[in-house]
mmCIF file of C-alpha atoms in Angstrom:
data_model
loop_
_atom_site.group_PDB
_atom_site.id
_atom_site.type_symbol
_atom_site.label_atom_id
_atom_site.label_comp_id
_atom_site.label_asym_id
_atom_site.label_seq_id
_atom_site.Cartn_x
_atom_site.Cartn_y
_atom_site.Cartn_z
ATOM 1 C CA UNK M 70 -0.007 -0.056 0.149
ATOM 2 C CA UNK M 71 1.419 3.540 -1.099
ATOM 3 C CA UNK M 72 0.928 6.307 1.190
ATOM 4 C CA UNK M 73 -0.993 9.248 -0.052
ATOM 5 C CA UNK M 74 -1.985 10.914 2.786
ATOM 6 C CA UNK M 75 -0.141 13.794 1.838
ATOM 7 C CA UNK M 76 -2.026 13.719 -1.481
ATOM 8 C CA UNK M 77 -5.117 13.195 0.137
ATOM 9 C CA UNK M 78 -4.656 16.351 2.378
ATOM 10 C CA UNK M 79 -3.628 18.235 -0.218
ATOM 11 C CA UNK M 80 -6.499 17.586 -2.324
ATOM 12 C CA UNK M 81 -9.170 17.869 0.422
ATOM 13 C CA UNK M 82 -7.968 21.595 1.472
ATOM 14 C CA UNK M 83 -7.921 22.625 -2.058
ATOM 15 C CA UNK M 84 -11.814 21.069 -2.209
ATOM 16 C CA UNK M 85 -12.754 23.139 0.931
ATOM 17 C CA UNK M 86 -15.344 22.242 3.560
ATOM 18 C CA UNK M 87 -17.903 20.706 0.904
ATOM 19 C CA UNK M 88 -15.282 18.005 0.058
ATOM 20 C CA UNK M 89 -15.056 15.681 -2.904
ATOM 21 C CA UNK M 90 -16.534 11.898 -3.314
ATOM 22 C CA UNK M 91 -14.041 9.201 -3.172
ATOM 23 C CA UNK M 92 -13.976 8.602 -6.836
ATOM 24 C CA UNK M 93 -12.646 12.040 -7.423
ATOM 25 C CA UNK M 94 -10.158 11.884 -4.596
ATOM 26 C CA UNK M 95 -8.693 8.736 -6.362
ATOM 27 C CA UNK M 96 -8.446 10.104 -9.772
ATOM 28 C CA UNK M 97 -6.855 13.063 -8.687
ATOM 29 C CA UNK M 98 -4.266 11.108 -6.576
ATOM 30 C CA UNK M 99 -4.092 8.645 -9.694
ATOM 31 C CA UNK M 100 -3.093 11.618 -12.135
ATOM 32 C CA UNK M 101 -0.503 13.074 -9.628
ATOM 33 C CA UNK M 102 1.158 9.523 -8.856
ATOM 34 C CA UNK M 103 0.978 8.248 -12.348
ATOM 35 C CA UNK M 104 3.921 8.599 -14.602
ATOM 36 C CA UNK M 105 5.637 7.308 -17.553
ATOM 37 C CA UNK M 106 8.506 5.464 -15.257
ATOM 38 C CA UNK M 107 6.668 4.913 -12.479
ATOM 39 C CA UNK M 108 3.159 3.611 -13.874
ATOM 40 C CA UNK M 109 0.138 2.938 -11.339
ATOM 41 C CA UNK M 110 -3.043 1.503 -11.535
ATOM 42 C CA UNK M 111 -6.149 3.192 -11.062
ATOM 43 C CA UNK M 112 -7.934 0.368 -9.195
ATOM 44 C CA UNK M 113 -4.794 -0.006 -6.882
ATOM 45 C CA UNK M 114 -5.157 3.829 -6.198
ATOM 46 C CA UNK M 115 -8.665 3.521 -5.772
ATOM 47 C CA UNK M 116 -8.562 0.443 -2.990
ATOM 48 C CA UNK M 117 -5.224 1.860 -1.507
ATOM 49 C CA UNK M 118 -7.699 5.309 -0.574
ATOM 50 C CA UNK M 119 -10.653 3.332 0.543
ATOM 51 C CA UNK M 120 -8.409 1.461 2.861
ATOM 52 C CA UNK M 121 -6.687 4.809 3.911
ATOM 53 C CA UNK M 122 -10.329 6.192 4.522
ATOM 54 C CA UNK M 123 -11.578 3.403 6.384
ATOM 55 C CA UNK M 124 -8.420 2.874 8.525
ATOM 56 C CA UNK M 125 -8.417 6.816 9.138
ATOM 57 C CA UNK M 126 -12.291 6.867 10.384
ATOM 58 C CA UNK M 127 -11.550 4.084 13.378
ATOM 59 C CA UNK M 128 -8.972 6.207 14.705
ATOM 60 C CA UNK M 129 -9.955 8.486 17.671
ATOM 61 C CA UNK M 130 -9.117 11.899 16.099
ATOM 62 C CA UNK M 131 -9.394 11.414 12.117
ATOM 63 C CA UNK M 132 -8.101 13.644 9.584
ATOM 64 C CA UNK M 133 -10.976 13.081 7.331
ATOM 65 C CA UNK M 134 -15.037 13.398 8.411
ATOM 66 C CA UNK M 135 -17.764 12.620 5.913
ATOM 67 C CA UNK M 136 -19.493 15.598 4.758
ATOM 68 C CA UNK M 137 -23.135 14.452 5.152
ATOM 69 C CA UNK M 138 -23.318 13.563 1.394
ATOM 70 C CA UNK M 139 -23.116 9.958 0.756
ATOM 71 C CA UNK M 140 -19.380 8.825 -0.071
ATOM 72 C CA UNK M 141 -18.076 12.630 0.239
ATOM 73 C CA UNK M 142 -15.135 13.288 2.469
ATOM 74 C CA UNK M 143 -13.339 16.480 3.889
ATOM 75 C CA UNK M 144 -10.708 17.642 6.258
ATOM 76 C CA UNK M 145 -11.937 17.480 10.082
ATOM 77 C CA UNK M 146 -11.913 20.761 11.379
ATOM 78 C CA UNK M 147 -10.446 20.292 14.666
ATOM 79 C CA UNK M 148 -7.301 18.507 13.027
ATOM 80 C CA UNK M 149 -4.197 20.622 13.527
ATOM 81 C CA UNK M 150 -2.019 17.889 12.133
ATOM 82 C CA UNK M 151 -3.682 18.297 8.682
ATOM 83 C CA UNK M 152 -2.892 22.096 8.721
ATOM 84 C CA UNK M 153 0.662 21.573 9.908
ATOM 85 C CA UNK M 154 1.325 19.360 7.398
ATOM 86 C CA UNK M 155 -0.034 21.557 4.252
ATOM 87 C CA UNK M 156 1.883 24.453 4.867
ATOM 88 C CA UNK M 157 1.797 26.946 1.537
ATOM 89 C CA UNK M 158 5.089 27.875 0.582
ATOM 90 C CA UNK M 159 3.256 29.873 -2.298
ATOM 91 C CA UNK M 160 1.609 32.233 0.014
ATOM 92 C CA UNK M 161 5.485 33.026 1.882
ATOM 93 C CA UNK M 162 6.888 33.330 -1.451
ATOM 94 C CA UNK M 163 3.819 35.674 -2.835
ATOM 95 C CA UNK M 164 4.722 37.850 0.192
ATOM 96 C CA UNK M 165 8.369 38.135 -0.370
ATOM 97 C CA UNK M 166 7.602 39.461 -3.644
ATOM 98 C CA UNK M 167 4.962 41.931 -2.484
ATOM 99 C CA UNK M 168 7.586 43.287 -0.194
ATOM 100 C CA UNK M 169 9.849 43.914 -3.190
ATOM 101 C CA UNK M 170 7.174 45.135 -5.349
ATOM 102 C CA UNK M 171 5.591 47.792 -3.123
ATOM 103 C CA UNK M 172 8.908 49.341 -3.305
ATOM 104 C CA UNK M 173 10.045 49.104 0.573
ATOM 105 C CA UNK M 174 13.443 49.634 1.014
ATOM 106 C CA UNK M 175 15.301 46.485 2.708
ATOM 107 C CA UNK M 176 18.147 47.847 5.015
ATOM 108 C CA UNK M 177 21.353 45.720 5.249
ATOM 109 C CA UNK M 178 22.156 47.137 8.540
ATOM 110 C CA UNK M 179 23.224 45.260 11.485
ATOM 111 C CA UNK M 180 20.448 45.235 14.145
ATOM 112 C CA UNK M 181 21.810 42.965 16.631
ATOM 113 C CA UNK M 182 22.744 43.676 20.074
ATOM 114 C CA UNK M 183 26.720 44.745 20.832
ATOM 115 C CA UNK M 184 28.520 42.842 23.108
ATOM 116 C CA UNK M 185 31.004 45.454 24.369
ATOM 117 C CA UNK M 186 28.289 48.389 25.086
#
């Protein structure tokens, strides 16, 4: 069984509170993982994702929750692990680019405390 946890979390975070059905989650993971030099079977990915969801739902603090629609899952609201595992590096890079674009002058002055004062 492959470890698709990171892919599932990323996909469901993009999906938001409405979540996605298992078939769409499997299709997205399949498209992310299937390649020319590392082909994977869709049926294998689907079975692995179903096994992960079943295992996850039996834990005390599951990462996924049912949304109310049959077969739909989303990230659980109270799980901090899901948020910690999906740090958004694009937002950090965008903030850095905005600092340069806004015309802020970044000083190279050393602001550390002196040991000899």
